[in-house]
GROMACS .gro file of C-alpha atoms in nm:
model
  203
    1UNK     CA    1  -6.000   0.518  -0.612
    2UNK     CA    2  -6.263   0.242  -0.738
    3UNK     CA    3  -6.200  -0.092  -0.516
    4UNK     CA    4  -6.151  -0.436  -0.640
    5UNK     CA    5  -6.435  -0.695  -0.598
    6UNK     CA    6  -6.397  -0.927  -0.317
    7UNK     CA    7  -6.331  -1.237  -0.650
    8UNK     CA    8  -6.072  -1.053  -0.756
    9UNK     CA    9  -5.701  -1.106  -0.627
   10UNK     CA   10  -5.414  -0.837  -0.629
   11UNK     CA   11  -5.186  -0.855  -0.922
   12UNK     CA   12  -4.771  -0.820  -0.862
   13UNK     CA   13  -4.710  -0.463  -0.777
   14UNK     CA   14  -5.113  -0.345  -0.762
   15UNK     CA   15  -5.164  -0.222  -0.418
   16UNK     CA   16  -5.536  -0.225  -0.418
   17UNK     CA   17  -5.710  -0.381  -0.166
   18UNK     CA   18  -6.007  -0.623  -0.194
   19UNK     CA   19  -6.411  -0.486  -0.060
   20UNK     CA   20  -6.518  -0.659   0.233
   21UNK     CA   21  -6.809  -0.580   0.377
   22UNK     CA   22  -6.723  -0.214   0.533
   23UNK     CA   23  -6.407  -0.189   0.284
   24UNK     CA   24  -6.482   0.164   0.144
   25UNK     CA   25  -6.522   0.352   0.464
   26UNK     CA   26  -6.218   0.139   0.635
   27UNK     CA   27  -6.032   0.180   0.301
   28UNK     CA   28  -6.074   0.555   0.276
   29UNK     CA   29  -5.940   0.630   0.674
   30UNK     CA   30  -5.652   0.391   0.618
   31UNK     CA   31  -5.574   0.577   0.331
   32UNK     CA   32  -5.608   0.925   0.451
   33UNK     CA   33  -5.404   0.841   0.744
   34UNK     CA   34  -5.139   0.673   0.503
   35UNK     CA   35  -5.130   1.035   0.321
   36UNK     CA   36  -5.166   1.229   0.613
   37UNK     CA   37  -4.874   1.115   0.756
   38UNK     CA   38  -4.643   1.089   0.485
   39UNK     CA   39  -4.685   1.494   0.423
   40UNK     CA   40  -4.686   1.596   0.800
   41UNK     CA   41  -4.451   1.366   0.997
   42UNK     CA   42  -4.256   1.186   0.660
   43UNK     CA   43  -4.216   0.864   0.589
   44UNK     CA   44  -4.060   0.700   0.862
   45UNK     CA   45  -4.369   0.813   1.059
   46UNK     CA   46  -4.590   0.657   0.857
   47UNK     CA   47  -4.543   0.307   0.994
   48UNK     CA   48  -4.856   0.016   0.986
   49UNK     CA   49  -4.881   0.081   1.362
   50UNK     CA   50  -4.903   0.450   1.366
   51UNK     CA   51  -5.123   0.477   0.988
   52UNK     CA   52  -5.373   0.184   1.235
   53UNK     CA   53  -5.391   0.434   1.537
   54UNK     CA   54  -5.504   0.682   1.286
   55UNK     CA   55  -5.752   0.540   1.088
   56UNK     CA   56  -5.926   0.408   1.363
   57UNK     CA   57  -5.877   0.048   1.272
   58UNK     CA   58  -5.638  -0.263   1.389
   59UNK     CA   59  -5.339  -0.370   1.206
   60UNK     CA   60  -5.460  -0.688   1.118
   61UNK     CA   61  -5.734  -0.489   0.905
   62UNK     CA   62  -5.447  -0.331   0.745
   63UNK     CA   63  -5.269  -0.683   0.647
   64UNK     CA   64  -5.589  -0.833   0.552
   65UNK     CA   65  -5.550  -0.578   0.235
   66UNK     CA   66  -5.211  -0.486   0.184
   67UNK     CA   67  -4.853  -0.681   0.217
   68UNK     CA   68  -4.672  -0.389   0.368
   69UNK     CA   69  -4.660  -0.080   0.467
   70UNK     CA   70  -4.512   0.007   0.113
   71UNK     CA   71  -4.814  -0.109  -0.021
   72UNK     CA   72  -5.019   0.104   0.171
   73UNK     CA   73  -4.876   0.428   0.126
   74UNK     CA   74  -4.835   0.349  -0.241
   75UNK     CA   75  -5.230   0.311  -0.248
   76UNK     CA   76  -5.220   0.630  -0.074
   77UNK     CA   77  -5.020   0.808  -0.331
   78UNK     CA   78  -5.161   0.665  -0.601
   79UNK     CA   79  -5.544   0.770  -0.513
   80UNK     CA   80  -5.421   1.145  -0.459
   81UNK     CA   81  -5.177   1.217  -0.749
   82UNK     CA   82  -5.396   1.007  -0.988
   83UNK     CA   83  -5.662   1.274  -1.075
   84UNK     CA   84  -5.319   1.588  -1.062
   85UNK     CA   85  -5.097   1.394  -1.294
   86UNK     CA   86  -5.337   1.234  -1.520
   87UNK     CA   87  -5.169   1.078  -1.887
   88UNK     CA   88  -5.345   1.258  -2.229
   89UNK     CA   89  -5.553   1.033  -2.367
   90UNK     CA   90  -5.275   1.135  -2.701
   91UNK     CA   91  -4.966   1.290  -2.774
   92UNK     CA   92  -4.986   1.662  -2.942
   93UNK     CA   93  -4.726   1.882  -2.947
   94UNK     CA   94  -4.937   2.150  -2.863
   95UNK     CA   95  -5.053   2.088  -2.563
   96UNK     CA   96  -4.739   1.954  -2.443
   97UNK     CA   97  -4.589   2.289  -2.232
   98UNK     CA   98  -4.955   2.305  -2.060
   99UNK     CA   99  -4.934   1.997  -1.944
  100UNK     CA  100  -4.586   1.992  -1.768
  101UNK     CA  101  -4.699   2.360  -1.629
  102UNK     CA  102  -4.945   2.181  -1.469
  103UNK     CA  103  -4.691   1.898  -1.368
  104UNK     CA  104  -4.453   2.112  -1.224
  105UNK     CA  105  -4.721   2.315  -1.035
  106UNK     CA  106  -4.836   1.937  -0.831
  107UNK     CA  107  -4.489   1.875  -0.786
  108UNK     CA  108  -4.479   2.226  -0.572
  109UNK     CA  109  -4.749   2.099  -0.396
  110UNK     CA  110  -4.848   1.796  -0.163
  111UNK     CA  111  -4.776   1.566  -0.430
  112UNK     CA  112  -4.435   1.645  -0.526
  113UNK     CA  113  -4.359   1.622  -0.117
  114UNK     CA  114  -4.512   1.282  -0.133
  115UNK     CA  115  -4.309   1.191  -0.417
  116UNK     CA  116  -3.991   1.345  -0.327
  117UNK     CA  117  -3.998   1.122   0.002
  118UNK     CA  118  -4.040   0.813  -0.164
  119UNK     CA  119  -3.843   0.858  -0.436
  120UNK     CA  120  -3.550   0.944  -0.157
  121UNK     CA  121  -3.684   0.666   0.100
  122UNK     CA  122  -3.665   0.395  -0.194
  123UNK     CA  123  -3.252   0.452  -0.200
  124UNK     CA  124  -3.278   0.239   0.100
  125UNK     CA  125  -3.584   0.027   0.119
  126UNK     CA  126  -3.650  -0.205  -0.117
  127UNK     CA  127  -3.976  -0.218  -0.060
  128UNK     CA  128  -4.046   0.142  -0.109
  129UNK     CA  129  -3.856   0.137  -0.472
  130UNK     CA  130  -4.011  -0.155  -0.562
  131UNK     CA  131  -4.378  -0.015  -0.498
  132UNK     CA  132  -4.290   0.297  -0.598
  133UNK     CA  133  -4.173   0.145  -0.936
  134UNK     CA  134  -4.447  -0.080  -1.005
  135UNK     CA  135  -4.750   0.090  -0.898
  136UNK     CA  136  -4.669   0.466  -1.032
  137UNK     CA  137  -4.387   0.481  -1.249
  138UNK     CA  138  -4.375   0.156  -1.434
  139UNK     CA  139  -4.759   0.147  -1.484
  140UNK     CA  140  -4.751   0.532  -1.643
  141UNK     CA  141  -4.451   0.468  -1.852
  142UNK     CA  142  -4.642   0.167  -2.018
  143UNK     CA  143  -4.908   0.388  -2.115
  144UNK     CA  144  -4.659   0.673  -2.222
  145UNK     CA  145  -4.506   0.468  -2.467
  146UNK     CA  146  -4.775   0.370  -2.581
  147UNK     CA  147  -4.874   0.731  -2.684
  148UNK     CA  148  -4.546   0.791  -2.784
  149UNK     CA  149  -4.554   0.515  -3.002
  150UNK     CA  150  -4.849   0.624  -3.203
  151UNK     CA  151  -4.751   0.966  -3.225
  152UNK     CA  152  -4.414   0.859  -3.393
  153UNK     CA  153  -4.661   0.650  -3.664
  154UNK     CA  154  -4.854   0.974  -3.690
  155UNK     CA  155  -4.563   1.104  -3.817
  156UNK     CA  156  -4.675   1.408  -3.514
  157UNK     CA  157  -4.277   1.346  -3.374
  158UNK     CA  158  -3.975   1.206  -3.550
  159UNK     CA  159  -3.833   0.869  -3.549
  160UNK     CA  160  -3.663   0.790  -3.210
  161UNK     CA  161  -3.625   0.567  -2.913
  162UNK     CA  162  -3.955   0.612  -2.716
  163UNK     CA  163  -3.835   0.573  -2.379
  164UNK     CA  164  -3.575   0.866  -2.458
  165UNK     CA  165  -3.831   1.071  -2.558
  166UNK     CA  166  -3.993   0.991  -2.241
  167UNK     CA  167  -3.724   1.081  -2.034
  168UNK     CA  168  -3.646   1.444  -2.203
  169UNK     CA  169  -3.976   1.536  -2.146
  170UNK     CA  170  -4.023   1.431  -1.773
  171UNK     CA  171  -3.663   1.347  -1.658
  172UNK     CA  172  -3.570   1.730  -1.567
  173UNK     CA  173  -3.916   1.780  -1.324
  174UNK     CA  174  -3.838   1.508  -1.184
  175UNK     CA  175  -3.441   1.627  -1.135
  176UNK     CA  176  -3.575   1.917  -0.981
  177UNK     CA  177  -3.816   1.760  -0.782
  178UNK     CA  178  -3.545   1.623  -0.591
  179UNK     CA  179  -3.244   1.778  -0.627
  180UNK     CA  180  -3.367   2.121  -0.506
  181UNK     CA  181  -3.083   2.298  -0.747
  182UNK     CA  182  -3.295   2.490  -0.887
  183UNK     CA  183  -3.634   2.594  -0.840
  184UNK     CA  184  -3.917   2.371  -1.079
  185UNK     CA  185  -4.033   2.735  -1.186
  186UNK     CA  186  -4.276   2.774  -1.467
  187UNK     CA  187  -3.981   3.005  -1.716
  188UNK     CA  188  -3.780   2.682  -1.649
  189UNK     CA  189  -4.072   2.429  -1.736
  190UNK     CA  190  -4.115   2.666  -2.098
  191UNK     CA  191  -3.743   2.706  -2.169
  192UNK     CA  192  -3.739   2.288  -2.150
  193UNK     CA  193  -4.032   2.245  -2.374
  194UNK     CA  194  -3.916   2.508  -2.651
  195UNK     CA  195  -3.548   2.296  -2.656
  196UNK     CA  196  -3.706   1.895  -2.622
  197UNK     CA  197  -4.022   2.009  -2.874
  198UNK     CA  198  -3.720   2.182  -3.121
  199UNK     CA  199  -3.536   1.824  -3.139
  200UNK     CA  200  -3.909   1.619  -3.140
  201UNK     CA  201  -4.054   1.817  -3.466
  202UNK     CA  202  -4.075   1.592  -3.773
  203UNK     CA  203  -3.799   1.690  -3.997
   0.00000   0.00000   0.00000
């Protein structure tokens, strides 16, 4: 995850820290031990104190960077899912079942546990949700719509609402994810594509 110059100030919900002088090596341990935690001991283990002991470093390190501990395991979540659950660069209908395969196959993984506990730890801290809104799905959903958008003007999908079509295409991971009814299986990933791409083709 590239890190901010030390001139340049953390926006509302960016959970970036700013370089100082050994940021990228302190940066990198803090984060690792953010991560490590979350997927081996949960989220209630991953507390400033314990993700300090960790890294190596002291907690004032830690609030020289970040507000909270939300913001730090945020940064931590961001800089591992970023490169697994990456946005096309544009919308094609084609390519659309690959990509939630390989969705559904991170969620399996480490970064569907991540996710999973802080979609379920932000039902109850505020500061979770918020950071969890803000830094991952709020940010991705701009850019979504934004390739939604254009493929509408393509004329590539029909007309319709583009944060609905947003939502039938990632909603029902995402209900698996953390539901657990059902198993986020690839058959179920390429029964929901055929049914949300039938309703999506131009008419």
């Amino acid at each position: 995850m590239p890190t901010p110059t030390e001139a340049e100030s953390t926006k509302p919900g960016t959970t970036r820290p700013r370089r100082t002088q050994n940021g990228p090596r302190a940066e990198a341990a803090i984060l690792d031990a953010a991560y490590q935690l979350l997927l081996e001991q949960g989220l209630e283990a991953a507390t400033v104190e314990a993700i300090a002991a960790k890294a190596g470093v002291s907690k004032v390190t830690i609030y020289k960077w970040w507000p909270n501990r939300a913001a730090v395991i945020m940064s931590a979540f961001l800089r591992e899912s970023g490169d697994v659950l990456p946005y096309p660069d544009n919308f094609q209908l084609d390519q659309v079942e690959d990509r939630l395969l390989q969705m559904a196959e991170s969620f399996r993984g480490a970064t569907g546990t991540a996710m999973a506990a802080l979609i379920a730890a932000g039902q109850f801290d505020p500061e979770i949700a918020q950071a969890f809104r803000d830094g991952y799905i709020n940010e991705r959903r701009r850019h979504g719509l934004d390739i939604v958008r254009a493929a509408i003007d393509a004329g590539q999908i029909r007309p319709a609402d583009p944060d609905v079509v947003l939502d039938l295409l990632y909603a029902p991971l995402y209900f698996r994810l953390v539901v657990g009814h059902r198993p986020l299986d690839d058959d179920a990933v390429r029964e929901h594509v055929r049914l949300v791409l039938a309703g999506l083709e131009p008419e």
